[in-house]
PDB file of C-alpha atoms and ligand atoms in Angstrom:
ATOM      1  CA  MET A   1     -48.284  46.332 139.624  1.00 91.00           C
ATOM      2  CA  GLN A   2     -46.441  44.805 142.574  1.00 96.00           C
ATOM      3  CA  ASN A   3     -45.347  41.195 142.193  1.00 97.00           C
ATOM      4  CA  THR A   4     -44.558  38.145 144.263  1.00 98.00           C
ATOM      5  CA  ILE A   5     -43.837  34.498 143.374  1.00 98.00           C
ATOM      6  CA  ARG A   6     -46.713  32.130 142.539  1.00 98.00           C
ATOM      7  CA  ASN A   7     -45.535  29.291 144.793  1.00 98.00           C
ATOM      8  CA  SER A   8     -42.873  28.507 147.355  1.00 98.00           C
ATOM      9  CA  ILE A   9     -39.382  27.451 146.185  1.00 98.00           C
ATOM     10  CA  LYS A  10     -36.742  25.348 147.933  1.00 98.00           C
ATOM     11  CA  LEU A  11     -33.034  25.628 147.159  1.00 97.00           C
ATOM     12  CA  SER A  12     -29.878  24.343 148.855  1.00 97.00           C
ATOM     13  CA  GLY A  13     -26.160  24.773 148.432  1.00 97.00           C
ATOM     14  CA  VAL A  14     -22.794  25.417 150.044  1.00 95.00           C
ATOM     15  CA  THR A  15     -22.060  28.908 151.406  1.00 94.00           C
ATOM     16  CA  LEU A  16     -19.034  30.808 150.188  1.00 90.00           C
ATOM     17  CA  HIS A  17     -17.646  32.113 153.461  1.00 86.00           C
ATOM     18  CA  SER A  18     -18.428  29.426 156.062  1.00 87.00           C
ATOM     19  CA  GLY A  19     -18.606  26.427 153.677  1.00 90.00           C
ATOM     20  CA  GLU A  20     -21.791  25.122 155.371  1.00 93.00           C
ATOM     21  CA  ILE A  21     -24.902  23.845 153.604  1.00 96.00           C
ATOM     22  CA  SER A  22     -27.627  26.480 153.526  1.00 97.00           C
ATOM     23  CA  ASN A  23     -31.227  25.521 152.936  1.00 98.00           C
ATOM     24  CA  VAL A  24     -33.446  28.284 151.538  1.00 98.00           C
ATOM     25  CA  THR A  25     -37.235  28.484 151.169  1.00 98.00           C
ATOM     26  CA  LEU A  26     -38.757  31.403 149.198  1.00 98.00           C
ATOM     27  CA  LEU A  27     -42.335  32.190 150.175  1.00 98.00           C
ATOM     28  CA  PRO A  28     -44.928  34.362 148.374  1.00 98.00           C
ATOM     29  CA  ALA A  29     -45.824  37.529 150.297  1.00 98.00           C
ATOM     30  CA  ALA A  30     -48.728  40.041 150.424  1.00 97.00           C
ATOM     31  CA  PRO A  31     -48.568  43.533 148.807  1.00 96.00           C
ATOM     32  CA  ASN A  32     -46.309  46.073 150.583  1.00 95.00           C
ATOM     33  CA  THR A  33     -44.480  43.351 152.560  1.00 96.00           C
ATOM     34  CA  GLY A  34     -41.212  44.143 150.816  1.00 97.00           C
ATOM     35  CA  ILE A  35     -38.280  41.720 150.971  1.00 98.00           C
ATOM     36  CA  ILE A  36     -37.771  40.019 154.320  1.00 98.00           C
ATOM     37  CA  PHE A  37     -35.198  37.393 155.302  1.00 98.00           C
ATOM     38  CA  ARG A  38     -36.073  35.011 158.142  1.00 98.00           C
ATOM     39  CA  ARG A  39     -33.516  32.959 160.094  1.00 98.00           C
ATOM     40  CA  SER A  40     -35.345  29.663 160.731  1.00 97.00           C
ATOM     41  CA  ASP A  41     -32.456  28.180 162.785  1.00 97.00           C
ATOM     42  CA  LEU A  42     -32.439  30.519 165.765  1.00 97.00           C
ATOM     43  CA  GLY A  43     -35.157  29.220 168.150  1.00 93.00           C
ATOM     44  CA  VAL A  44     -36.067  32.706 169.313  1.00 96.00           C
ATOM     45  CA  ALA A  45     -39.324  34.726 169.124  1.00 96.00           C
ATOM     46  CA  PHE A  46     -40.646  35.033 165.564  1.00 96.00           C
ATOM     47  CA  ASN A  47     -40.126  38.817 165.235  1.00 96.00           C
ATOM     48  CA  GLU A  48     -36.483  38.434 166.317  1.00 97.00           C
ATOM     49  CA  THR A  49     -35.830  36.087 163.360  1.00 97.00           C
ATOM     50  CA  LEU A  50     -36.831  38.683 160.721  1.00 98.00           C
ATOM     51  CA  ILE A  51     -34.247  40.796 158.883  1.00 98.00           C
ATOM     52  CA  THR A  52     -35.623  43.428 156.494  1.00 98.00           C
ATOM     53  CA  ALA A  53     -33.682  43.886 153.273  1.00 98.00           C
ATOM     54  CA  LYS A  54     -33.004  47.648 153.597  1.00 97.00           C
ATOM     55  CA  TYR A  55     -29.888  49.802 153.136  1.00 97.00           C
ATOM     56  CA  ASP A  56     -29.907  50.902 156.786  1.00 96.00           C
ATOM     57  CA  LYS A  57     -29.546  47.276 157.976  1.00 97.00           C
ATOM     58  CA  VAL A  58     -26.196  46.779 156.191  1.00 96.00           C
ATOM     59  CA  THR A  59     -23.493  45.931 158.722  1.00 93.00           C
ATOM     60  CA  GLU A  60     -20.663  44.775 156.488  1.00 77.00           C
ATOM     61  CA  SER A  61     -19.749  45.207 152.870  1.00 74.00           C
ATOM     62  CA  LYS A  62     -16.203  43.962 152.503  1.00 78.00           C
ATOM     63  CA  LEU A  63     -16.387  40.564 150.815  1.00 81.00           C
ATOM     64  CA  CYS A  64     -20.177  40.427 150.525  1.00 89.00           C
ATOM     65  CA  THR A  65     -23.294  42.276 151.683  1.00 94.00           C
ATOM     66  CA  LYS A  66     -24.475  41.422 155.188  1.00 96.00           C
ATOM     67  CA  ILE A  67     -27.550  42.786 156.936  1.00 97.00           C
ATOM     68  CA  ILE A  68     -28.488  42.651 160.624  1.00 97.00           C
ATOM     69  CA  ASN A  69     -31.656  43.228 162.647  1.00 97.00           C
ATOM     70  CA  ASP A  70     -32.155  45.075 165.960  1.00 97.00           C
ATOM     71  CA  TYR A  71     -31.636  41.822 167.893  1.00 97.00           C
ATOM     72  CA  GLY A  72     -28.167  41.218 166.439  1.00 97.00           C
ATOM     73  CA  HIS A  73     -29.168  38.425 164.042  1.00 97.00           C
ATOM     74  CA  SER A  74     -27.653  38.691 160.617  1.00 96.00           C
ATOM     75  CA  ILE A  75     -27.651  37.156 157.143  1.00 96.00           C
ATOM     76  CA  SER A  76     -24.698  37.330 154.708  1.00 95.00           C
ATOM     77  CA  THR A  77     -24.069  37.206 150.967  1.00 95.00           C
ATOM     78  CA  ILE A  78     -27.540  38.481 150.055  1.00 97.00           C
ATOM     79  CA  GLU A  79     -26.465  40.350 146.910  1.00 97.00           C
ATOM     80  CA  HIS A  80     -27.070  37.653 144.277  1.00 97.00           C
ATOM     81  CA  ILE A  81     -30.560  36.675 145.395  1.00 98.00           C
ATOM     82  CA  MET A  82     -31.415  40.417 145.758  1.00 98.00           C
ATOM     83  CA  SER A  83     -30.167  40.928 142.203  1.00 98.00           C
ATOM     84  CA  ALA A  84     -32.523  38.203 140.929  1.00 98.00           C
ATOM     85  CA  PHE A  85     -35.443  39.860 142.724  1.00 98.00           C
ATOM     86  CA  HIS A  86     -34.516  43.250 141.258  1.00 97.00           C
ATOM     87  CA  GLY A  87     -34.010  41.883 137.745  1.00 97.00           C
ATOM     88  CA  MET A  88     -37.317  39.953 137.851  1.00 96.00           C
ATOM     89  CA  ASN A  89     -39.240  42.763 139.552  1.00 96.00           C
ATOM     90  CA  ILE A  90     -40.177  40.758 142.629  1.00 97.00           C
ATOM     91  CA  ASN A  91     -41.343  43.320 145.195  1.00 97.00           C
ATOM     92  CA  ASN A  92     -42.669  41.116 148.016  1.00 98.00           C
ATOM     93  CA  ILE A  93     -41.111  37.912 149.231  1.00 98.00           C
ATOM     94  CA  VAL A  94     -39.998  36.098 152.401  1.00 98.00           C
ATOM     95  CA  ILE A  95     -36.697  34.171 152.302  1.00 98.00           C
ATOM     96  CA  GLU A  96     -36.312  31.582 155.057  1.00 98.00           C
ATOM     97  CA  VAL A  97     -32.714  30.461 155.613  1.00 98.00           C
ATOM     98  CA  ASP A  98     -31.483  27.874 158.161  1.00 97.00           C
ATOM     99  CA  CYS A  99     -28.035  29.476 158.734  1.00 95.00           C
ATOM    100  CA  ASP A 100     -26.462  32.926 158.580  1.00 95.00           C
ATOM    101  CA  GLU A 101     -25.527  32.919 154.897  1.00 96.00           C
ATOM    102  CA  LEU A 102     -27.176  32.356 151.494  1.00 97.00           C
ATOM    103  CA  PRO A 103     -25.708  29.597 149.288  1.00 97.00           C
ATOM    104  CA  ILE A 104     -23.263  30.761 146.622  1.00 96.00           C
ATOM    105  CA  LEU A 105     -24.696  28.299 144.005  1.00 96.00           C
ATOM    106  CA  ASP A 106     -22.683  28.768 140.762  1.00 96.00           C
ATOM    107  CA  GLY A 107     -21.497  32.268 141.732  1.00 96.00           C
ATOM    108  CA  SER A 108     -24.234  33.970 139.664  1.00 97.00           C
ATOM    109  CA  SER A 109     -28.009  34.481 140.095  1.00 98.00           C
ATOM    110  CA  ILE A 110     -29.169  32.186 137.251  1.00 98.00           C
ATOM    111  CA  GLU A 111     -30.369  29.408 139.577  1.00 98.00           C
ATOM    112  CA  TYR A 112     -32.635  31.844 141.459  1.00 98.00           C
ATOM    113  CA  VAL A 113     -33.962  33.219 138.136  1.00 98.00           C
ATOM    114  CA  ASN A 114     -34.676  29.717 136.765  1.00 98.00           C
ATOM    115  CA  SER A 115     -36.430  28.638 139.997  1.00 98.00           C
ATOM    116  CA  ILE A 116     -38.627  31.747 140.021  1.00 97.00           C
ATOM    117  CA  GLU A 117     -39.417  31.276 136.339  1.00 97.00           C
ATOM    118  CA  LYS A 118     -40.475  27.673 137.025  1.00 97.00           C
ATOM    119  CA  VAL A 119     -43.125  28.646 139.641  1.00 98.00           C
ATOM    120  CA  GLY A 120     -44.039  31.904 137.901  1.00 97.00           C
ATOM    121  CA  ILE A 121     -44.528  35.491 138.957  1.00 97.00           C
ATOM    122  CA  LYS A 122     -47.826  36.573 140.486  1.00 97.00           C
ATOM    123  CA  LYS A 123     -49.197  40.073 139.976  1.00 96.00           C
ATOM    124  CA  LEU A 124     -50.681  41.588 143.146  1.00 96.00           C
ATOM    125  CA  ASN A 125     -53.560  44.008 143.399  1.00 94.00           C
ATOM    126  CA  ALA A 126     -51.431  47.002 144.466  1.00 95.00           C
ATOM    127  CA  ASN A 127     -49.591  49.723 142.562  1.00 95.00           C
ATOM    128  CA  ARG A 128     -45.845  49.557 142.450  1.00 94.00           C
ATOM    129  CA  LYS A 129     -43.877  52.329 144.111  1.00 95.00           C
ATOM    130  CA  LEU A 130     -40.580  53.554 142.639  1.00 96.00           C
ATOM    131  CA  LEU A 131     -37.735  55.673 143.912  1.00 97.00           C
ATOM    132  CA  LYS A 132     -36.931  58.551 141.585  1.00 97.00           C
ATOM    133  CA  ILE A 133     -33.526  60.207 141.819  1.00 97.00           C
ATOM    134  CA  LYS A 134     -34.069  63.948 141.888  1.00 97.00           C
ATOM    135  CA  ARG A 135     -30.576  65.359 142.483  1.00 97.00           C
ATOM    136  CA  PRO A 136     -27.104  64.110 141.549  1.00 97.00           C
ATOM    137  CA  THR A 137     -25.206  62.317 144.328  1.00 97.00           C
ATOM    138  CA  LEU A 138     -21.562  61.350 144.185  1.00 96.00           C
ATOM    139  CA  PHE A 139     -19.414  59.173 146.442  1.00 96.00           C
ATOM    140  CA  THR A 140     -15.717  58.605 145.946  1.00 96.00           C
ATOM    141  CA  ILE A 141     -12.968  56.494 147.562  1.00 94.00           C
ATOM    142  CA  ASN A 142      -9.478  57.267 146.141  1.00 94.00           C
ATOM    143  CA  ASP A 143      -9.884  57.070 142.334  1.00 95.00           C
ATOM    144  CA  SER A 144     -13.070  54.973 142.428  1.00 97.00           C
ATOM    145  CA  PHE A 145     -16.438  56.680 142.290  1.00 97.00           C
ATOM    146  CA  ILE A 146     -20.193  56.135 142.051  1.00 98.00           C
ATOM    147  CA  LYS A 147     -22.709  58.700 140.801  1.00 97.00           C
ATOM    148  CA  ALA A 148     -26.508  58.763 140.878  1.00 98.00           C
ATOM    149  CA  LEU A 149     -28.192  61.103 138.404  1.00 98.00           C
ATOM    150  CA  PRO A 150     -31.775  62.023 137.558  1.00 97.00           C
ATOM    151  CA  SER A 151     -33.031  60.254 134.423  1.00 96.00           C
ATOM    152  CA  ASN A 152     -36.236  58.904 132.910  1.00 93.00           C
ATOM    153  CA  ASN A 153     -34.826  55.369 132.794  1.00 93.00           C
ATOM    154  CA  PHE A 154     -32.836  53.040 135.018  1.00 96.00           C
ATOM    155  CA  THR A 155     -29.361  52.680 133.552  1.00 97.00           C
ATOM    156  CA  ILE A 156     -26.019  51.486 134.926  1.00 98.00           C
ATOM    157  CA  ASP A 157     -22.803  52.471 133.254  1.00 98.00           C
ATOM    158  CA  TYR A 158     -20.077  50.408 134.924  1.00 98.00           C
ATOM    159  CA  THR A 159     -16.294  50.329 134.410  1.00 98.00           C
ATOM    160  CA  ILE A 160     -13.807  48.017 136.106  1.00 97.00           C
ATOM    161  CA  VAL A 161      -9.995  48.156 135.895  1.00 97.00           C
ATOM    162  CA  TYR A 162      -7.764  45.177 136.752  1.00 94.00           C
ATOM    163  CA  ASN A 163      -4.175  44.646 135.809  1.00 91.00           C
ATOM    164  CA  HIS A 164      -4.874  41.364 133.991  1.00 91.00           C
ATOM    165  CA  SER A 165      -4.685  40.698 130.263  1.00 90.00           C
ATOM    166  CA  LEU A 166      -8.248  39.228 130.179  1.00 91.00           C
ATOM    167  CA  ILE A 167      -9.787  42.290 131.858  1.00 93.00           C
ATOM    168  CA  GLN A 168      -7.687  45.518 131.737  1.00 93.00           C
ATOM    169  CA  GLU A 169     -10.437  48.108 131.462  1.00 96.00           C
ATOM    170  CA  GLN A 170     -13.906  46.655 130.883  1.00 97.00           C
ATOM    171  CA  SER A 171     -17.078  48.765 130.560  1.00 98.00           C
ATOM    172  CA  TYR A 172     -20.717  47.912 130.045  1.00 98.00           C
ATOM    173  CA  CYS A 173     -23.859  49.996 130.029  1.00 97.00           C
ATOM    174  CA  TYR A 174     -26.998  48.184 131.109  1.00 97.00           C
ATOM    175  CA  GLN A 175     -30.432  49.649 130.652  1.00 94.00           C
ATOM    176  CA  SER A 176     -33.026  47.748 132.602  1.00 87.00           C
ATOM    177  CA  GLY A 177     -35.919  46.211 130.713  1.00 80.00           C
ATOM    178  CA  ASP A 178     -38.066  43.142 131.236  1.00 83.00           C
ATOM    179  CA  TYR A 179     -36.717  40.163 133.130  1.00 89.00           C
ATOM    180  CA  TYR A 180     -35.691  38.312 129.985  1.00 93.00           C
ATOM    181  CA  LYS A 181     -33.140  41.031 129.388  1.00 95.00           C
ATOM    182  CA  TYR A 182     -31.772  40.607 132.924  1.00 97.00           C
ATOM    183  CA  LYS A 183     -31.822  36.812 132.527  1.00 97.00           C
ATOM    184  CA  ASN A 184     -30.012  36.808 129.168  1.00 97.00           C
ATOM    185  CA  LEU A 185     -27.480  39.587 129.709  1.00 97.00           C
ATOM    186  CA  ILE A 186     -26.642  39.553 133.413  1.00 97.00           C
ATOM    187  CA  SER A 187     -27.936  36.668 135.532  1.00 98.00           C
ATOM    188  CA  ASN A 188     -25.438  33.905 134.492  1.00 98.00           C
ATOM    189  CA  CYS A 189     -22.317  36.082 135.005  1.00 98.00           C
ATOM    190  CA  ARG A 190     -20.180  34.578 137.785  1.00 97.00           C
ATOM    191  CA  THR A 191     -18.208  36.176 140.547  1.00 96.00           C
ATOM    192  CA  PHE A 192     -14.452  36.143 139.997  1.00 95.00           C
ATOM    193  CA  GLY A 193     -11.144  36.265 141.855  1.00 92.00           C
ATOM    194  CA  PHE A 194      -7.411  36.021 141.375  1.00 92.00           C
ATOM    195  CA  LYS A 195      -5.482  32.871 142.349  1.00 91.00           C
ATOM    196  CA  ASP A 196      -3.153  34.628 144.882  1.00 88.00           C
ATOM    197  CA  GLU A 197      -6.054  36.478 146.532  1.00 86.00           C
ATOM    198  CA  VAL A 198      -8.196  33.278 146.619  1.00 84.00           C
ATOM    199  CA  GLU A 199      -5.337  31.359 148.318  1.00 87.00           C
ATOM    200  CA  PHE A 200      -4.844  34.216 150.838  1.00 86.00           C
ATOM    201  CA  LEU A 201      -8.561  34.239 151.766  1.00 85.00           C
ATOM    202  CA  LYS A 202      -8.738  30.402 151.876  1.00 83.00           C
ATOM    203  CA  GLN A 203      -5.782  30.237 154.338  1.00 86.00           C
ATOM    204  CA  ARG A 204      -7.622  32.652 156.616  1.00 86.00           C
ATOM    205  CA  GLY A 205     -10.835  30.605 156.438  1.00 83.00           C
ATOM    206  CA  LEU A 206     -12.753  33.503 154.822  1.00 83.00           C
ATOM    207  CA  ILE A 207     -13.959  31.572 151.753  1.00 84.00           C
ATOM    208  CA  ALA A 208     -14.201  27.966 152.994  1.00 83.00           C
ATOM    209  CA  GLY A 209     -16.851  27.097 150.377  1.00 85.00           C
ATOM    210  CA  GLY A 210     -15.090  28.791 147.445  1.00 85.00           C
ATOM    211  CA  SER A 211     -14.237  26.550 144.482  1.00 88.00           C
ATOM    212  CA  LEU A 212     -14.012  26.536 140.680  1.00 90.00           C
ATOM    213  CA  ASN A 213     -17.716  25.511 140.765  1.00 91.00           C
ATOM    214  CA  ASN A 214     -18.794  28.881 142.145  1.00 92.00           C
ATOM    215  CA  ALA A 215     -16.268  31.481 140.874  1.00 93.00           C
ATOM    216  CA  ILE A 216     -14.061  32.262 137.902  1.00 95.00           C
ATOM    217  CA  VAL A 217     -10.472  32.052 139.115  1.00 94.00           C
ATOM    218  CA  LEU A 218      -7.729  33.801 137.177  1.00 94.00           C
ATOM    219  CA  ASP A 219      -3.960  33.372 137.251  1.00 92.00           C
ATOM    220  CA  GLU A 220      -1.399  35.178 135.114  1.00 90.00           C
ATOM    221  CA  ASN A 221      -1.979  32.750 132.199  1.00 88.00           C
ATOM    222  CA  GLY A 222      -5.764  32.914 132.052  1.00 92.00           C
ATOM    223  CA  ILE A 223      -8.835  31.173 133.520  1.00 94.00           C
ATOM    224  CA  LEU A 224      -8.328  28.102 135.730  1.00 94.00           C
ATOM    225  CA  ASN A 225     -11.942  26.850 135.325  1.00 94.00           C
ATOM    226  CA  LYS A 226     -12.794  24.174 132.732  1.00 93.00           C
ATOM    227  CA  GLU A 227     -15.815  26.236 131.752  1.00 92.00           C
ATOM    228  CA  GLN A 228     -14.536  29.327 129.996  1.00 92.00           C
ATOM    229  CA  LEU A 229     -16.339  32.678 129.946  1.00 96.00           C
ATOM    230  CA  ARG A 230     -20.139  32.546 129.589  1.00 96.00           C
ATOM    231  CA  GLN A 231     -20.382  36.060 128.167  1.00 95.00           C
ATOM    232  CA  GLU A 232     -17.896  38.367 126.497  1.00 94.00           C
ATOM    233  CA  LYS A 233     -17.880  40.897 129.342  1.00 96.00           C
ATOM    234  CA  GLU A 234     -18.675  38.498 132.165  1.00 97.00           C
ATOM    235  CA  PHE A 235     -16.448  40.298 134.677  1.00 97.00           C
ATOM    236  CA  VAL A 236     -18.031  43.766 134.507  1.00 98.00           C
ATOM    237  CA  LYS A 237     -21.450  42.208 134.028  1.00 98.00           C
ATOM    238  CA  HIS A 238     -21.052  40.353 137.317  1.00 98.00           C
ATOM    239  CA  LYS A 239     -20.291  43.711 138.974  1.00 97.00           C
ATOM    240  CA  ILE A 240     -23.570  44.992 137.504  1.00 98.00           C
ATOM    241  CA  LEU A 241     -25.306  41.880 138.881  1.00 98.00           C
ATOM    242  CA  ASP A 242     -23.939  42.744 142.339  1.00 97.00           C
ATOM    243  CA  PHE A 243     -24.879  46.415 141.984  1.00 98.00           C
ATOM    244  CA  LEU A 244     -28.467  45.489 141.047  1.00 98.00           C
ATOM    245  CA  GLY A 245     -28.680  43.406 144.206  1.00 98.00           C
ATOM    246  CA  ASP A 246     -27.160  45.999 146.514  1.00 97.00           C
ATOM    247  CA  ILE A 247     -29.028  49.022 145.195  1.00 97.00           C
ATOM    248  CA  TYR A 248     -32.355  47.136 145.605  1.00 98.00           C
ATOM    249  CA  LEU A 249     -31.779  47.609 149.345  1.00 98.00           C
ATOM    250  CA  LEU A 250     -33.208  51.095 148.781  1.00 98.00           C
ATOM    251  CA  GLY A 251     -36.481  49.189 148.953  1.00 96.00           C
ATOM    252  CA  TYR A 252     -37.864  50.195 145.552  1.00 96.00           C
ATOM    253  CA  PRO A 253     -37.165  49.820 141.810  1.00 95.00           C
ATOM    254  CA  ILE A 254     -35.321  52.990 140.743  1.00 96.00           C
ATOM    255  CA  ILE A 255     -35.745  55.701 138.126  1.00 96.00           C
ATOM    256  CA  GLY A 256     -32.294  57.208 137.682  1.00 97.00           C
ATOM    257  CA  SER A 257     -28.962  56.541 136.075  1.00 97.00           C
ATOM    258  CA  PHE A 258     -25.754  55.365 137.744  1.00 98.00           C
ATOM    259  CA  GLU A 259     -22.148  55.754 136.662  1.00 98.00           C
ATOM    260  CA  ILE A 260     -19.689  53.565 138.504  1.00 98.00           C
ATOM    261  CA  TYR A 261     -15.895  53.417 138.182  1.00 98.00           C
ATOM    262  CA  LYS A 262     -14.086  50.596 140.026  1.00 97.00           C
ATOM    263  CA  GLY A 263     -17.131  50.018 142.230  1.00 95.00           C
ATOM    264  CA  GLY A 264     -17.900  47.481 144.929  1.00 94.00           C
ATOM    265  CA  HIS A 265     -20.350  46.722 147.751  1.00 94.00           C
ATOM    266  CA  ARG A 266     -19.007  49.431 150.012  1.00 94.00           C
ATOM    267  CA  LEU A 267     -19.223  52.209 147.434  1.00 95.00           C
ATOM    268  CA  THR A 268     -22.852  51.258 146.660  1.00 96.00           C
ATOM    269  CA  HIS A 269     -23.782  51.216 150.349  1.00 96.00           C
ATOM    270  CA  GLU A 270     -22.176  54.572 151.008  1.00 96.00           C
ATOM    271  CA  LEU A 271     -24.060  56.000 147.980  1.00 97.00           C
ATOM    272  CA  MET A 272     -27.386  54.661 149.292  1.00 97.00           C
ATOM    273  CA  ASN A 273     -26.733  56.326 152.675  1.00 97.00           C
ATOM    274  CA  SER A 274     -25.882  59.620 150.968  1.00 97.00           C
ATOM    275  CA  ILE A 275     -29.004  59.511 148.767  1.00 98.00           C
ATOM    276  CA  MET A 276     -31.313  58.689 151.696  1.00 97.00           C
ATOM    277  CA  SER A 277     -29.713  61.230 154.074  1.00 97.00           C
ATOM    278  CA  ASP A 278     -31.464  64.131 152.334  1.00 97.00           C
ATOM    279  CA  GLU A 279     -35.124  63.865 151.263  1.00 96.00           C
ATOM    280  CA  SER A 280     -34.606  66.385 148.470  1.00 97.00           C
ATOM    281  CA  ASN A 281     -32.339  63.832 146.685  1.00 97.00           C
ATOM    282  CA  TYR A 282     -35.251  61.546 145.806  1.00 97.00           C
ATOM    283  CA  SER A 283     -39.000  61.071 145.718  1.00 96.00           C
ATOM    284  CA  ILE A 284     -41.201  57.980 146.033  1.00 96.00           C
ATOM    285  CA  VAL A 285     -43.647  57.821 143.138  1.00 95.00           C
ATOM    286  CA  GLU A 286     -46.526  55.457 142.705  1.00 92.00           C
ATOM    287  CA  GLU A 287     -46.959  53.862 139.318  1.00 81.00           C
ATOM    288  CA  GLU A 288     -50.485  53.913 137.935  1.00 71.00           C
ATOM    289  CA  SER A 289     -51.790  50.604 136.721  1.00 52.00           C
ATOM    290  CA  ILE A 290     -52.570  50.230 133.011  1.00 48.00           C
ATOM    291  CA  ASP A 291     -56.283  50.040 133.864  1.00 50.00           C
ATOM    292  CA  GLN A 292     -56.057  53.277 135.820  1.00 52.00           C
ATOM    293  CA  LYS A 293     -54.172  54.988 132.982  1.00 54.00           C
ATOM    294  CA  ARG A 294     -56.802  53.819 130.505  1.00 55.00           C
ATOM    295  CA  TYR A 295     -59.594  55.015 132.747  1.00 53.00           C
ATOM    296  CA  LEU A 296     -57.932  58.397 133.275  1.00 52.00           C
ATOM    297  CA  ASN A 297     -57.333  58.832 129.531  1.00 57.00           C
ATOM    298  CA  THR A 298     -61.009  58.105 128.667  1.00 55.00           C
ATOM    299  CA  TYR A 299     -62.111  60.272 131.586  1.00 52.00           C
ATOM    300  CA  ASN A 300     -59.943  63.175 130.361  1.00 54.00           C
ATOM    301  CA  SER A 301     -61.063  62.883 126.722  1.00 53.00           C
ATOM    302  CA  LYS A 302     -64.738  62.807 127.851  1.00 54.00           C
ATOM    303  CA  ARG A 303     -64.129  65.902 129.967  1.00 54.00           C
ATOM    304  CA  ILE A 304     -62.379  67.645 127.092  1.00 49.00           C
ATOM    305  CA  SER A 305     -65.203  66.836 124.641  1.00 51.00           C
ATOM    306  CA  ALA A 306     -67.724  68.027 127.260  1.00 53.00           C
ATOM    307  CA  ILE A 307     -65.893  71.321 127.601  1.00 46.00           C
ATOM    308  CA  ILE A 308     -65.655  71.754 123.787  1.00 42.00           C
TER     309      ILE A 308
HETATM  310 ZN1   ZN B 401     -21.170  38.893 143.395  1.00 76.39          ZN
END
C-alpha cells in the first residue's frame, strides 16, 4: 500500500552551500499526492511555492540535486531527504522549507530516518504504483557509466574509484528490502570530500556550511574527523544513499537493477531522462494489496473447483 508519515515532523540545521539555518516541517499527505516541496519563505501565491519532486524539474546536478518549479522557485540539496523517503517507502509527503536549501545535518540521512521512525509510518488506503524497467538503458560520460536493466528486484551495484589509499576501488551491491535494511546498511553513511577540494570550494563560497560535523574529510594521511568510519564501505554506500534519493525523482519505487561505475548526480539525472524519453523503456504497474491477492486466490480456487 501507499504510505505517508503518521504526524508532522520539525527539523532544523545549517545548509551546506549557503551556510544558513534551514527550518523544515514534514507533513502527512493524502494518497497519490507524491512528494512535494513547499517554500514557506516566499510570500507569493500558494501554488507558486510548490515544487514537485520529479526528474523533469531538475535544474542542476553538479554539487547537489536542485529542482525548480515553473515560476522559477527552487530547492537545493534534496538528495538525502529523498533517499530517506525512498528507503522507508514514503510515497506521499509535503516538505515545507523556509529557505532554498535543505539542511545537511550530519551529511547522511539517519536523522530523517530516526525522525520518521519516531512518529511512525501510516498506511494509506490506495495501492502502490511501481516503475518497472522493461528495456536496458545506458548512459556514459568518459569512462563512467550507469546502466538500468530489467529485473524482478531492485538492486544497485555501485563502484567508485578514487586515488586515495582508504578508497582506491570500492564496490557494494545493495538489494532493497524493508526500511530496517536501509537504516542499518545505508542511512548513516556520510558524504565525503578531499581536503584540497574542500578548501577550493570554501574559498569560492560554495560550501559555506561545510564542516567536519557534516562530511568525512580526507587528506593524504587519512581521515581528519575525530569520528572515524561508521561502516566499512561508507564511501561507496554514501554514493548508494545519493543514488536512492536521486532515482526516486522518477516518482515511483522501482523494479529493475542498476549498475553504476564512478557515478554521480548528473549521471543519474541523465539516465532518468533517457529512461523516460521512450515509453517502451518502462511500465507503471500497480501493486495489488495483500487483501486483494488473498481474495483473488480464493476466487480463483473456487472457480477452478467449480469448473472441475
Ligand atoms: Zn550525498
